[in-house]
Tab-separated table of C-alpha atoms in Angstrom:
chain	number	residue	atom	x	y	z
A	1	MET	CA	0.426	-97.123	-87.118
A	2	ALA	CA	-0.750	-97.252	-90.504
A	3	ASN	CA	-4.060	-95.960	-88.894
A	4	ASP	CA	-2.207	-93.407	-87.154
A	5	HIS	CA	-0.659	-92.157	-90.482
A	6	ALA	CA	-4.262	-91.755	-92.282
A	7	THR	CA	-5.663	-89.842	-89.372
A	8	MET	CA	-2.758	-87.108	-89.459
A	9	GLU	CA	-3.273	-86.875	-93.622
A	10	ASP	CA	-7.187	-86.273	-92.848
A	11	ASP	CA	-6.454	-83.866	-90.298
A	12	GLU	CA	-3.921	-81.426	-92.746
A	13	ILE	CA	-5.108	-78.327	-93.119
A	14	THR	CA	-5.981	-77.018	-96.424
A	15	GLN	CA	-5.532	-73.298	-97.747
A	16	GLU	CA	-9.664	-73.577	-97.658
A	17	ASP	CA	-9.611	-74.206	-93.946
A	18	ALA	CA	-6.948	-71.665	-93.480
A	19	LEU	CA	-8.641	-69.061	-95.442
A	20	ALA	CA	-11.854	-69.626	-93.398
A	21	ALA	CA	-10.274	-69.594	-89.846
A	22	ILE	CA	-8.759	-66.184	-90.758
A	23	SER	CA	-11.749	-64.859	-92.328
A	24	ALA	CA	-13.865	-65.587	-89.029
A	25	TYR	CA	-10.937	-63.859	-86.901
A	26	PHE	CA	-11.448	-60.559	-88.690
A	27	GLU	CA	-15.117	-60.867	-89.000
A	28	GLU	CA	-14.929	-61.325	-85.187
A	29	ASP	CA	-12.401	-58.792	-84.061
A	30	GLY	CA	-11.900	-56.633	-87.524
A	31	LEU	CA	-8.660	-55.762	-89.126
A	32	VAL	CA	-6.852	-53.726	-86.355
A	33	HIS	CA	-8.476	-54.668	-83.352
A	34	HIS	CA	-5.101	-56.453	-82.204
A	35	GLN	CA	-3.188	-53.033	-83.156
A	36	LEU	CA	-5.895	-51.250	-80.691
A	37	ASP	CA	-5.484	-53.469	-77.820
A	38	SER	CA	-1.573	-53.213	-78.055
A	39	PHE	CA	-2.214	-49.030	-78.194
A	40	ASP	CA	-4.430	-49.184	-75.065
A	41	GLU	CA	-2.062	-51.469	-73.355
A	42	PHE	CA	0.834	-49.118	-74.369
A	43	ILE	CA	-1.284	-46.033	-72.932
A	44	LYS	CA	-2.439	-47.589	-69.700
A	45	ASN	CA	0.248	-49.180	-68.834
A	46	THR	CA	3.847	-48.995	-70.595
A	47	MET	CA	3.906	-45.075	-70.839
A	48	GLN	CA	3.666	-44.965	-66.944
A	49	GLU	CA	6.434	-47.907	-66.779
A	50	ILE	CA	8.789	-45.810	-69.013
A	51	VAL	CA	8.641	-42.807	-66.796
A	52	ASP	CA	8.624	-44.606	-63.307
A	53	GLU	CA	12.138	-46.466	-64.635
A	54	SER	CA	13.367	-43.191	-66.013
A	55	ALA	CA	15.747	-41.247	-63.965
A	56	ASP	CA	15.357	-37.563	-62.956
A	57	ILE	CA	16.666	-34.760	-65.023
A	58	GLU	CA	19.359	-32.485	-64.027
A	59	ILE	CA	20.263	-28.939	-65.513
A	60	HIS	CA	23.260	-27.616	-64.394
A	61	PRO	CA	23.922	-24.075	-65.768
A	62	GLU	CA	27.287	-23.123	-67.857
A	63	HIS	CA	29.512	-20.530	-66.410
A	64	GLN	CA	28.747	-18.287	-69.553
A	65	HIS	CA	25.203	-17.842	-68.443
A	66	HIS	CA	25.513	-16.680	-64.851
A	67	PRO	CA	24.614	-12.863	-64.898
A	68	ASP	CA	27.476	-11.840	-62.634
A	69	ARG	CA	30.345	-13.347	-64.107
A	70	GLN	CA	33.111	-11.005	-65.347
A	71	PRO	CA	33.691	-10.884	-69.312
A	72	ASP	CA	36.784	-13.127	-70.047
A	73	SER	CA	36.504	-14.907	-66.543
A	74	ASP	CA	35.625	-18.362	-65.744
A	75	GLU	CA	35.248	-17.678	-62.216
A	76	ILE	CA	31.988	-17.422	-60.848
A	77	PRO	CA	31.221	-14.959	-58.158
A	78	LEU	CA	30.978	-16.414	-54.441
A	79	SER	CA	27.604	-14.147	-54.451
A	80	PHE	CA	26.233	-16.274	-57.017
A	81	PRO	CA	24.566	-19.540	-56.009
A	82	GLN	CA	25.365	-22.819	-57.771
A	83	THR	CA	21.934	-23.749	-58.821
A	84	ILE	CA	20.710	-26.790	-59.901
A	85	HIS	CA	17.287	-27.617	-61.624
A	86	LYS	CA	15.859	-30.936	-61.082
A	87	ILE	CA	12.683	-32.166	-63.056
A	88	SER	CA	11.163	-35.321	-62.313
A	89	PHE	CA	7.980	-36.914	-63.371
A	90	ASP	CA	5.476	-38.621	-61.243
A	91	ARG	CA	2.358	-39.917	-62.507
A	92	ILE	CA	1.200	-38.814	-66.519
A	93	TYR	CA	-2.235	-38.628	-67.889
A	94	LEU	CA	-3.221	-37.984	-71.330
A	95	SER	CA	-5.892	-35.432	-72.140
A	96	LYS	CA	-8.259	-35.870	-75.375
A	97	PRO	CA	-6.721	-35.208	-78.687
A	98	MET	CA	-7.106	-31.343	-79.867
A	99	VAL	CA	-5.730	-29.070	-82.229
A	100	THR	CA	-5.426	-25.387	-82.150
A	101	GLU	CA	-6.045	-23.596	-85.653
A	102	SER	CA	-4.145	-20.693	-86.755
A	103	ASN	CA	-6.577	-18.301	-85.479
A	104	GLY	CA	-6.106	-19.550	-82.035
A	105	GLU	CA	-9.678	-21.770	-81.965
A	106	THR	CA	-8.920	-25.002	-80.232
A	107	ILE	CA	-10.890	-28.005	-81.752
A	108	LYS	CA	-11.237	-31.642	-80.080
A	109	LEU	CA	-10.615	-34.422	-82.520
A	110	PHE	CA	-12.428	-37.627	-82.682
A	111	LEU	CA	-11.618	-41.365	-83.376
A	112	LYS	CA	-14.305	-43.073	-85.851
A	113	ILE	CA	-13.807	-46.275	-86.059
A	114	GLN	CA	-14.796	-48.265	-89.481
A	115	HIS	CA	-16.237	-51.466	-89.217
């Protein structure tokens, strides 16, 4: 038992050991590598999962917006069909990032990764 305790003390991680491990991690993967991986996962999978789990959107026009409605009346004429607008989303995609300048010119944006 005394030998086991001595071995545990010898295996204690020092501050220098921790700094060496952290430095090695950042040398190999860079400072934001895990954040880029997380973002890629969000773009490739999570965004579509959110859309798949979301219900359709239904828009029901209010009575006041019917053109055949008589002023000061809440009744909708029978000649005017009840319209419901339904919006549903299927597969999503992202295009390359772009910016439109004030003169109307469209310019592609590029990511520059610092190593």
